[in-house]
Amino acid sequence: MTAPKAKARGRPRSETSATAVLDAAYRLCADGGLRDASIQAIAAESRVSKMTVYKWWGGRLPLLIDAYLRQATLMLPISESLAPADAIHVHAQQYLVALQGELGRVQLAVLAECLSENGDAGLFVERYLSVRRTLGAQIIRQGQRDGTIGSVRPAEALYDQIYGTMFYRFLFGFQSLDEAFVRALVDATFADAAAAIPVIPTDRTAR
Amino acid sequence: MTAPKAKARGRPRSETSATAVLDAAYRLCADGGLRDASIQAIAAESRVSKMTVYKWWGGRLPLLIDAYLRQATLMLPISESLAPADAIHVHAQQYLVALQGELGRVQLAVLAECLSENGDAGLFVERYLSVRRTLGAQIIRQGQRDGTIGSVRPAEALYDQIYGTMFYRFLFGFQSLDEAFVRALVDATFADAAAAIPVIPTDRTAR
Amino acid sequence: MTAPKAKARGRPRSETSATAVLDAAYRLCADGGLRDASIQAIAAESRVSKMTVYKWWGGRLPLLIDAYLRQATLMLPISESLAPADAIHVHAQQYLVALQGELGRVQLAVLAECLSENGDAGLFVERYLSVRRTLGAQIIRQGQRDGTIGSVRPAEALYDQIYGTMFYRFLFGFQSLDEAFVRALVDATFADAAAAIPVIPTDRTAR
Amino acid sequence: MTAPKAKARGRPRSETSATAVLDAAYRLCADGGLRDASIQAIAAESRVSKMTVYKWWGGRLPLLIDAYLRQATLMLPISESLAPADAIHVHAQQYLVALQGELGRVQLAVLAECLSENGDAGLFVERYLSVRRTLGAQIIRQGQRDGTIGSVRPAEALYDQIYGTMFYRFLFGFQSLDEAFVRALVDATFADAAAAIPVIPTDRTAR
DNA sequence: AGTTAAGCGAGACGGTACGTCTCGTCTTTTA
DNA sequence: TAAAAGACGAGACGTACCGTCTCGCTTAACT
């Protein structure tokens, strides 16, 4: 517990600047890719000084991750009011749409920056994937408890199967990643057992 | 057919330099990641001038892809003497070992560079993945013809299922990617049908 | 008359802080030159906030001038009890010693800052030189009145001749600036002849 | 002898860039003082990259000194065709005019930068003053040999007396620095009356 | 044998971004 | 209500790599 009530001394951090920076980072990344999202450009775009950026994030990678995280959280909420299986269905469809739009491009940029900087995707997993995965797995476990989801395999395995498959096809630009495929993927994953066949990328069109 | 016998005029290209550059690129990438593999460093390391590098490859991405391709071809030959199913088994195991060594690190570096430069993995797919995939799919189709491989699904789908799953777990550093897992993965993929259930990442250990 | 008795409202200005700042400025300047005497460093050294410094001095130049002035006044008092000629003799010797110590280094720093900021030494002259010069000239005039000083040339000219010559040799690091030289310089300047010719510093040994 | 015939390898240095940089440095210094003559501004003004500036000069001080030196050499040639005394007369008058124009401002800027950087004027003396002084002293010695210049004191002393006095009055903005004053100064210095001898005694310790 | 056309090393160069620094202002809380 | 604490925008610092551009030398094939 690092005393959260430590009555902040001095001028408080400007939250306006913080969001302006995150917005600019996301926007530049989405529009022009990593190349256009230099820290200089982000600072200029958001009318914030470079120093402030370096002070709060320390580099481009942490900044991009935050920018991505913020948007992903906004755009891909996991409903808590729906039945578990439906919640995942809805969320996976949203993810599909998001991947094919700006968020997808930004996600690849973040991943690239992470690999460039660290040599592995560790930080991306730690700051993003693991969080989402835990959240998603909780929903799935809930569905398993109330019987909506038939499969008894570990919730994480089911989560990986759904989102991992989608990500793989997205990353390498393989076709046949559409609404129907995702619906079948989720259904099959949850049903498991005999119906498991369609789970695997059918890919009849090949590429 | 661009006349291959167009009696080369002037001084011929130095093959020694070419391989020195590819070696240096691979080595620097493997040892210090993308950061250490600047074109300047590669040129210096290989005792070749920057001009020569730019002349023959035109940039870092094509160079890295070539360097990776060369090593991958050397280290991961697809046996033509074995029975198709065995050939894939052996190859997948080799791929597993390679991923966990230098080749894995270099592959991620190449991917990162590709995403950084182009925003997508297109060039990597085009120059590497599609070639390997076509080769692998041929072997698989051969196995399907002679009955060694039971599944009747498209060979590309089977290929993706095996190598895509491995890559996904590798990229995000998820555990439970070992010799046994790969063997089961290949077996299940080829068997298909009812036995397909274990095909999907079982992941009992979760993460 | 700015009512000195204006019942101080609120927290009164800390005189302690003021002297701490001047001391720190002088010290840092003497020890590490202008480079080490940033306002940040001075504020930190004197345990005073930057704001306070800016509030009372408005910038580095005025602060440095004050710091120099204070030390110079402390170290180079012009005796009022001695006979005029002796007073100048003593003072010039003190000045010589001071120039070769910390005060000399600080003086150059102040001059440099002044030139950097304004392009000329105007402020330095206005705040320091002109004051000293007026004071010194008064003493000299007194000596001229009571006959101790023979020269009838303007007191300012005599002052310039003594201190200007010393400063010139000091600034450009020319040698032969010692106790004997200064004594002779003052004597000759005060003796003077009818002709103004000797006004100009002679100097047989050159450098 | 550092082999001057070492057949230059690689692309030869662009002399155009070098002069463009020196010109820009001088101009910016003259127009806006030290503040406007940042290395960035100089590089931008001269359409040369910062790296090139750092490569050839290594910093602002050496660059400014070179820029000043070049202009001073161009503007203040010491005539070799005139009689020695006349040559100094003419040169001193040119120096007077130059001081009151751009060159004067630039000289102060160079001096300020030198003091700021090093704490003393050593580099300025070494690169500029000592060169000019040696040259001027040669002319004076020549005049002493052929009898045009009466004073038998060391040529350097006469040089210092003339240019040092001018510089001192210039630096501190004291008045009465005009054509007549300079003429009288040079005449008196060269004539060297008998009364001058006792004025400043001698300085036997030298350096 | 001499000419010609490329390959190649060395290295200068303009450009752009990096990450750090100090300045001078602004906005809070504390005394 | 002055001072401290510290965030902030501005912009220069000096460095690094990029990709392009001369140079002068080398290496063959074609006169």
Short mmCIF file of N, CA and C in Angstrom, two decimals, chain C residues 33-35 105 108-109 111-113 115-122 124-125 129 133 157 159-161 163-165 167-169 171-178 180-181 184-185 187-189 192-193 195 197-207, chain D residues 33-35 105 108-109 111-113 115-117 119-122 124-125 129-130 133 152-158 160-165 167-169 171-174 184-185 188-189 192-193 195-207:
data_model
loop_
_atom_site.label_atom_id
_atom_site.label_comp_id
_atom_site.label_asym_id
_atom_site.label_seq_id
_atom_site.Cartn_x
_atom_site.Cartn_y
_atom_site.Cartn_z
N GLY C 33 32.56 27.67 -12.55
CA GLY C 33 32.31 28.54 -13.68
C GLY C 33 30.83 28.70 -13.98
N LEU C 34 30.55 29.43 -15.03
CA LEU C 34 29.17 29.73 -15.39
C LEU C 34 28.34 28.46 -15.60
N ARG C 35 28.95 27.46 -16.17
CA ARG C 35 28.23 26.23 -16.52
C ARG C 35 27.56 25.60 -15.31
N ARG C 105 37.70 35.06 -11.05
CA ARG C 105 36.94 34.11 -11.86
C ARG C 105 35.47 34.51 -11.93
N LEU C 108 34.88 37.47 -14.26
CA LEU C 108 34.83 37.08 -15.67
C LEU C 108 33.51 36.41 -16.01
N ALA C 109 33.02 35.60 -15.09
CA ALA C 109 31.74 34.93 -15.32
C ALA C 109 30.63 35.95 -15.46
N LEU C 111 30.88 39.05 -16.31
CA LEU C 111 31.08 39.77 -17.56
C LEU C 111 30.59 38.94 -18.75
N ALA C 112 30.93 37.66 -18.74
CA ALA C 112 30.51 36.78 -19.82
C ALA C 112 28.99 36.71 -19.89
N GLU C 113 28.36 36.53 -18.75
CA GLU C 113 26.90 36.44 -18.74
C GLU C 113 26.28 37.72 -19.27
N LEU C 115 27.62 39.92 -21.36
CA LEU C 115 27.82 39.99 -22.81
C LEU C 115 26.91 39.01 -23.54
N SER C 116 26.77 37.83 -22.99
CA SER C 116 25.92 36.82 -23.63
C SER C 116 24.48 37.30 -23.72
N GLU C 117 24.04 37.88 -22.62
CA GLU C 117 22.64 38.26 -22.52
C GLU C 117 22.33 39.52 -23.33
N ASN C 118 23.16 40.53 -23.15
CA ASN C 118 22.84 41.84 -23.71
C ASN C 118 23.66 42.24 -24.92
N GLY C 119 24.75 41.54 -25.13
CA GLY C 119 25.60 41.93 -26.25
C GLY C 119 26.63 43.00 -25.88
N ASP C 120 26.45 43.63 -24.74
CA ASP C 120 27.47 44.57 -24.28
C ASP C 120 27.60 44.49 -22.76
N ALA C 121 28.58 45.23 -22.23
CA ALA C 121 28.83 45.14 -20.80
C ALA C 121 28.09 46.23 -20.03
N GLY C 122 27.10 46.85 -20.69
CA GLY C 122 26.40 47.99 -20.11
C GLY C 122 25.93 47.78 -18.67
N PHE C 124 26.83 45.63 -16.46
CA PHE C 124 27.95 45.43 -15.55
C PHE C 124 28.57 46.78 -15.18
N VAL C 125 28.73 47.63 -16.17
CA VAL C 125 29.29 48.96 -15.93
C VAL C 125 28.36 49.75 -15.00
N LEU C 129 30.94 48.84 -12.20
CA LEU C 129 32.08 49.69 -12.54
C LEU C 129 31.83 51.16 -12.23
N ARG C 133 34.00 53.32 -9.74
CA ARG C 133 34.75 54.38 -10.39
C ARG C 133 34.45 55.73 -9.73
N ALA C 157 40.14 59.64 -15.45
CA ALA C 157 41.19 59.17 -16.36
C ALA C 157 42.25 58.41 -15.57
N TYR C 159 41.80 56.90 -12.70
CA TYR C 159 41.19 55.65 -12.25
C TYR C 159 41.21 54.61 -13.37
N ASP C 160 40.77 55.01 -14.53
CA ASP C 160 40.74 54.09 -15.68
C ASP C 160 42.12 53.55 -15.96
N GLN C 161 43.09 54.43 -15.90
CA GLN C 161 44.44 54.04 -16.25
C GLN C 161 44.95 52.93 -15.33
N TYR C 163 43.03 50.87 -13.06
CA TYR C 163 42.24 49.65 -13.03
C TYR C 163 42.05 49.05 -14.42
N GLY C 164 41.99 49.89 -15.42
CA GLY C 164 41.84 49.41 -16.79
C GLY C 164 43.05 48.60 -17.22
N THR C 165 44.21 49.12 -16.90
CA THR C 165 45.43 48.39 -17.27
C THR C 165 45.48 47.05 -16.55
N PHE C 167 42.98 45.32 -15.45
CA PHE C 167 41.94 44.44 -15.98
C PHE C 167 42.33 43.85 -17.33
N TYR C 168 42.91 44.70 -18.15
CA TYR C 168 43.28 44.23 -19.48
C TYR C 168 44.29 43.08 -19.40
N ARG C 169 45.29 43.27 -18.59
CA ARG C 169 46.30 42.22 -18.45
C ARG C 169 45.70 40.95 -17.83
N LEU C 171 42.42 40.01 -17.97
CA LEU C 171 41.48 39.35 -18.88
C LEU C 171 42.19 38.47 -19.90
N PHE C 172 43.25 38.99 -20.50
CA PHE C 172 43.90 38.21 -21.56
C PHE C 172 45.05 37.37 -21.05
N GLY C 173 45.16 37.31 -19.74
CA GLY C 173 46.15 36.40 -19.17
C GLY C 173 47.58 36.78 -19.44
N PHE C 174 47.80 38.07 -19.76
CA PHE C 174 49.19 38.46 -19.95
C PHE C 174 49.89 38.48 -18.61
N GLN C 175 51.11 38.11 -18.63
CA GLN C 175 51.85 37.99 -17.37
C GLN C 175 52.29 39.35 -16.85
N SER C 176 53.31 39.34 -16.05
CA SER C 176 53.88 40.57 -15.48
C SER C 176 52.81 41.45 -14.85
N LEU C 177 51.92 40.81 -14.12
CA LEU C 177 50.93 41.57 -13.35
C LEU C 177 51.15 41.18 -11.90
N ASP C 178 52.04 41.92 -11.22
CA ASP C 178 52.34 41.57 -9.83
C ASP C 178 52.38 42.81 -8.95
N ALA C 180 54.74 44.60 -7.60
CA ALA C 180 55.63 45.69 -7.98
C ALA C 180 55.05 46.49 -9.14
N PHE C 181 54.53 45.76 -10.11
CA PHE C 181 53.96 46.43 -11.28
C PHE C 181 52.83 47.37 -10.86
N ALA C 184 54.12 50.51 -9.02
CA ALA C 184 54.71 51.46 -9.97
C ALA C 184 53.62 52.13 -10.81
N LEU C 185 52.67 51.34 -11.20
CA LEU C 185 51.58 51.87 -12.02
C LEU C 185 50.85 53.00 -11.30
N ASP C 187 51.91 54.78 -8.69
CA ASP C 187 52.82 55.90 -8.47
C ASP C 187 52.94 56.76 -9.72
N ALA C 188 53.25 56.11 -10.83
CA ALA C 188 53.46 56.84 -12.08
C ALA C 188 52.20 57.59 -12.48
N THR C 189 51.06 56.94 -12.33
CA THR C 189 49.81 57.58 -12.71
C THR C 189 49.56 58.84 -11.89
N ASP C 192 52.50 61.64 -12.77
CA ASP C 192 52.17 62.24 -14.05
C ASP C 192 53.16 63.35 -14.39
N ALA C 193 53.19 63.75 -15.65
CA ALA C 193 54.01 64.91 -16.05
C ALA C 193 53.05 65.90 -16.65
N ALA C 195 52.78 66.57 -19.76
CA ALA C 195 52.24 65.98 -21.00
C ALA C 195 51.40 64.75 -20.71
N ILE C 197 51.07 62.30 -22.52
CA ILE C 197 51.60 61.12 -23.20
C ILE C 197 51.72 59.88 -22.31
N PRO C 198 52.30 60.04 -21.14
CA PRO C 198 52.49 58.85 -20.31
C PRO C 198 51.18 58.25 -19.79
N VAL C 199 50.13 58.89 -20.08
CA VAL C 199 48.84 58.33 -19.69
C VAL C 199 48.76 56.87 -20.07
N ILE C 200 49.27 56.64 -21.25
CA ILE C 200 49.15 55.27 -21.74
C ILE C 200 50.17 54.35 -21.07
N PRO C 201 49.72 53.27 -20.61
CA PRO C 201 50.55 52.29 -19.92
C PRO C 201 51.78 51.93 -20.75
N THR C 202 52.92 52.07 -20.20
CA THR C 202 54.07 51.62 -20.93
C THR C 202 54.41 50.21 -20.51
N ASP C 203 55.46 49.72 -20.40
CA ASP C 203 55.58 48.27 -20.25
C ASP C 203 56.75 47.74 -21.03
N ARG C 204 57.88 47.86 -20.50
CA ARG C 204 59.08 47.53 -21.28
C ARG C 204 59.25 46.05 -21.59
N THR C 205 58.81 45.29 -20.71
CA THR C 205 59.07 43.87 -20.92
C THR C 205 58.11 43.20 -21.87
N ALA C 206 57.04 43.84 -22.09
CA ALA C 206 56.02 43.21 -22.94
C ALA C 206 55.62 41.89 -22.31
N ARG C 207 55.47 40.95 -23.10
CA ARG C 207 54.99 39.65 -22.58
C ARG C 207 55.78 38.56 -23.23
N GLY D 33 23.16 38.66 -31.86
CA GLY D 33 23.94 38.32 -30.67
C GLY D 33 24.06 36.83 -30.46
N LEU D 34 24.70 36.46 -29.39
CA LEU D 34 24.94 35.05 -29.09
C LEU D 34 23.65 34.25 -29.03
N ARG D 35 22.62 34.83 -28.50
CA ARG D 35 21.36 34.10 -28.30
C ARG D 35 20.83 33.53 -29.61
N ARG D 105 30.68 43.77 -32.40
CA ARG D 105 29.67 42.97 -31.72
C ARG D 105 30.04 41.49 -31.73
N LEU D 108 32.82 40.69 -29.24
CA LEU D 108 32.33 40.55 -27.86
C LEU D 108 31.60 39.22 -27.66
N ALA D 109 30.85 38.82 -28.68
CA ALA D 109 30.14 37.55 -28.59
C ALA D 109 31.13 36.40 -28.46
N LEU D 111 34.17 36.51 -27.37
CA LEU D 111 34.80 36.61 -26.06
C LEU D 111 33.88 36.05 -24.97
N ALA D 112 32.61 36.42 -25.06
CA ALA D 112 31.64 35.95 -24.07
C ALA D 112 31.53 34.42 -24.10
N GLU D 113 31.44 33.88 -25.31
CA GLU D 113 31.33 32.43 -25.43
C GLU D 113 32.56 31.76 -24.84
N LEU D 115 34.61 32.89 -22.52
CA LEU D 115 34.58 32.98 -21.05
C LEU D 115 33.54 32.04 -20.47
N SER D 116 32.39 31.96 -21.11
CA SER D 116 31.33 31.08 -20.61
C SER D 116 31.78 29.63 -20.59
N GLU D 117 32.44 29.26 -21.67
CA GLU D 117 32.81 27.86 -21.85
C GLU D 117 34.00 27.48 -20.97
N GLY D 119 35.93 29.76 -18.88
CA GLY D 119 36.24 30.51 -17.68
C GLY D 119 37.35 31.53 -17.89
N ASP D 120 38.05 31.41 -19.01
CA ASP D 120 39.04 32.44 -19.32
C ASP D 120 39.08 32.68 -20.82
N ALA D 121 39.87 33.66 -21.23
CA ALA D 121 39.89 34.02 -22.65
C ALA D 121 41.03 33.33 -23.38
N GLY D 122 41.57 32.31 -22.76
CA GLY D 122 42.75 31.64 -23.30
C GLY D 122 42.65 31.25 -24.77
N PHE D 124 40.70 32.33 -27.07
CA PHE D 124 40.57 33.52 -27.92
C PHE D 124 41.95 34.15 -28.14
N VAL D 125 42.72 34.21 -27.09
CA VAL D 125 44.06 34.76 -27.19
C VAL D 125 44.91 33.89 -28.11
N LEU D 129 44.24 36.69 -30.79
CA LEU D 129 45.08 37.79 -30.33
C LEU D 129 46.56 37.55 -30.58
N SER D 130 47.03 36.38 -30.22
CA SER D 130 48.47 36.15 -30.31
C SER D 130 48.95 36.23 -31.77
N ARG D 133 48.90 39.91 -32.82
CA ARG D 133 49.92 40.61 -32.06
C ARG D 133 51.31 40.35 -32.65
N VAL D 152 62.03 52.74 -28.24
CA VAL D 152 62.89 51.55 -28.26
C VAL D 152 62.32 50.44 -27.38
N ARG D 153 61.13 50.67 -26.86
CA ARG D 153 60.53 49.65 -26.00
C ARG D 153 60.11 48.44 -26.83
N PRO D 154 59.90 47.31 -26.20
CA PRO D 154 59.53 46.09 -26.96
C PRO D 154 58.31 46.32 -27.84
N ALA D 155 58.38 45.79 -29.04
CA ALA D 155 57.29 45.97 -29.99
C ALA D 155 55.95 45.48 -29.43
N GLU D 156 55.96 44.36 -28.70
CA GLU D 156 54.72 43.84 -28.13
C GLU D 156 54.10 44.83 -27.16
N ALA D 157 54.97 45.51 -26.41
CA ALA D 157 54.45 46.48 -25.45
C ALA D 157 53.73 47.61 -26.17
N LEU D 158 54.32 48.06 -27.27
CA LEU D 158 53.70 49.13 -28.03
C LEU D 158 52.37 48.65 -28.62
N ASP D 160 50.36 46.24 -27.50
CA ASP D 160 49.38 46.13 -26.42
C ASP D 160 48.84 47.49 -26.03
N GLN D 161 49.76 48.44 -25.97
CA GLN D 161 49.36 49.76 -25.52
C GLN D 161 48.31 50.37 -26.44
N ILE D 162 48.52 50.19 -27.71
CA ILE D 162 47.57 50.75 -28.69
C ILE D 162 46.26 49.98 -28.70
N TYR D 163 46.34 48.69 -28.99
CA TYR D 163 45.11 47.93 -29.16
C TYR D 163 44.43 47.61 -27.83
N GLY D 164 45.21 47.45 -26.79
CA GLY D 164 44.63 47.19 -25.47
C GLY D 164 43.82 48.37 -25.00
N THR D 165 44.35 49.54 -25.16
CA THR D 165 43.62 50.74 -24.73
C THR D 165 42.33 50.90 -25.52
N PHE D 167 40.68 48.53 -26.94
CA PHE D 167 39.74 47.48 -26.57
C PHE D 167 39.06 47.77 -25.24
N TYR D 168 39.84 48.29 -24.32
CA TYR D 168 39.28 48.55 -22.99
C TYR D 168 38.16 49.58 -23.06
N ARG D 169 38.44 50.66 -23.77
CA ARG D 169 37.40 51.70 -23.89
C ARG D 169 36.19 51.18 -24.65
N LEU D 171 35.16 47.93 -24.84
CA LEU D 171 34.43 46.93 -24.05
C LEU D 171 33.48 47.59 -23.06
N PHE D 172 33.99 48.59 -22.34
CA PHE D 172 33.14 49.16 -21.31
C PHE D 172 32.36 50.38 -21.78
N GLY D 173 32.39 50.61 -23.08
CA GLY D 173 31.55 51.66 -23.64
C GLY D 173 31.90 53.06 -23.19
N PHE D 174 33.16 53.23 -22.75
CA PHE D 174 33.53 54.58 -22.37
C PHE D 174 33.67 55.45 -23.61
N ALA D 184 46.24 60.16 -31.88
CA ALA D 184 47.10 60.63 -30.80
C ALA D 184 47.73 59.47 -30.05
N LEU D 185 46.92 58.46 -29.82
CA LEU D 185 47.39 57.28 -29.10
C LEU D 185 48.57 56.63 -29.82
N ALA D 188 51.70 59.06 -29.87
CA ALA D 188 52.34 59.13 -28.56
C ALA D 188 53.08 57.84 -28.24
N THR D 189 52.46 56.72 -28.57
CA THR D 189 53.08 55.44 -28.27
C THR D 189 54.39 55.27 -29.04
N ASP D 192 57.09 58.11 -27.76
CA ASP D 192 57.65 57.69 -26.49
C ASP D 192 58.56 58.77 -25.90
N ALA D 193 57.95 59.71 -25.18
CA ALA D 193 58.72 60.83 -24.60
C ALA D 193 59.59 60.35 -23.45
N ALA D 195 59.58 61.50 -20.52
CA ALA D 195 58.79 61.44 -19.29
C ALA D 195 58.10 60.09 -19.13
N ALA D 196 58.03 59.40 -20.19
CA ALA D 196 57.29 58.15 -20.13
C ALA D 196 58.03 57.09 -19.34
N ILE D 197 59.31 57.18 -19.39
CA ILE D 197 60.09 56.13 -18.76
C ILE D 197 59.74 55.88 -17.30
N PRO D 198 59.71 56.94 -16.49
CA PRO D 198 59.39 56.69 -15.09
C PRO D 198 57.94 56.30 -14.85
N VAL D 199 57.11 56.57 -15.80
CA VAL D 199 55.69 56.34 -15.58
C VAL D 199 55.43 54.94 -15.16
N ILE D 200 55.74 54.06 -16.00
CA ILE D 200 55.49 52.71 -15.55
C ILE D 200 56.78 52.00 -15.46
N PRO D 201 57.15 51.77 -14.43
CA PRO D 201 58.41 51.15 -14.19
C PRO D 201 58.26 49.72 -14.40
N THR D 202 58.72 49.51 -15.18
CA THR D 202 59.45 48.49 -15.73
C THR D 202 59.16 47.05 -15.58
N ASP D 203 58.77 46.58 -14.52
CA ASP D 203 58.29 45.23 -14.65
C ASP D 203 59.37 44.25 -15.00
N ARG D 204 60.40 44.25 -14.23
CA ARG D 204 61.54 43.41 -14.57
C ARG D 204 61.27 41.91 -14.44
N THR D 205 60.33 41.62 -13.66
CA THR D 205 60.06 40.19 -13.46
C THR D 205 59.51 39.52 -14.70
N ALA D 206 58.93 40.31 -15.52
CA ALA D 206 58.40 39.77 -16.77
C ALA D 206 57.58 38.53 -16.52
N ARG D 207 57.80 37.57 -17.34
CA ARG D 207 56.95 36.37 -17.22
C ARG D 207 57.81 35.15 -17.33
#
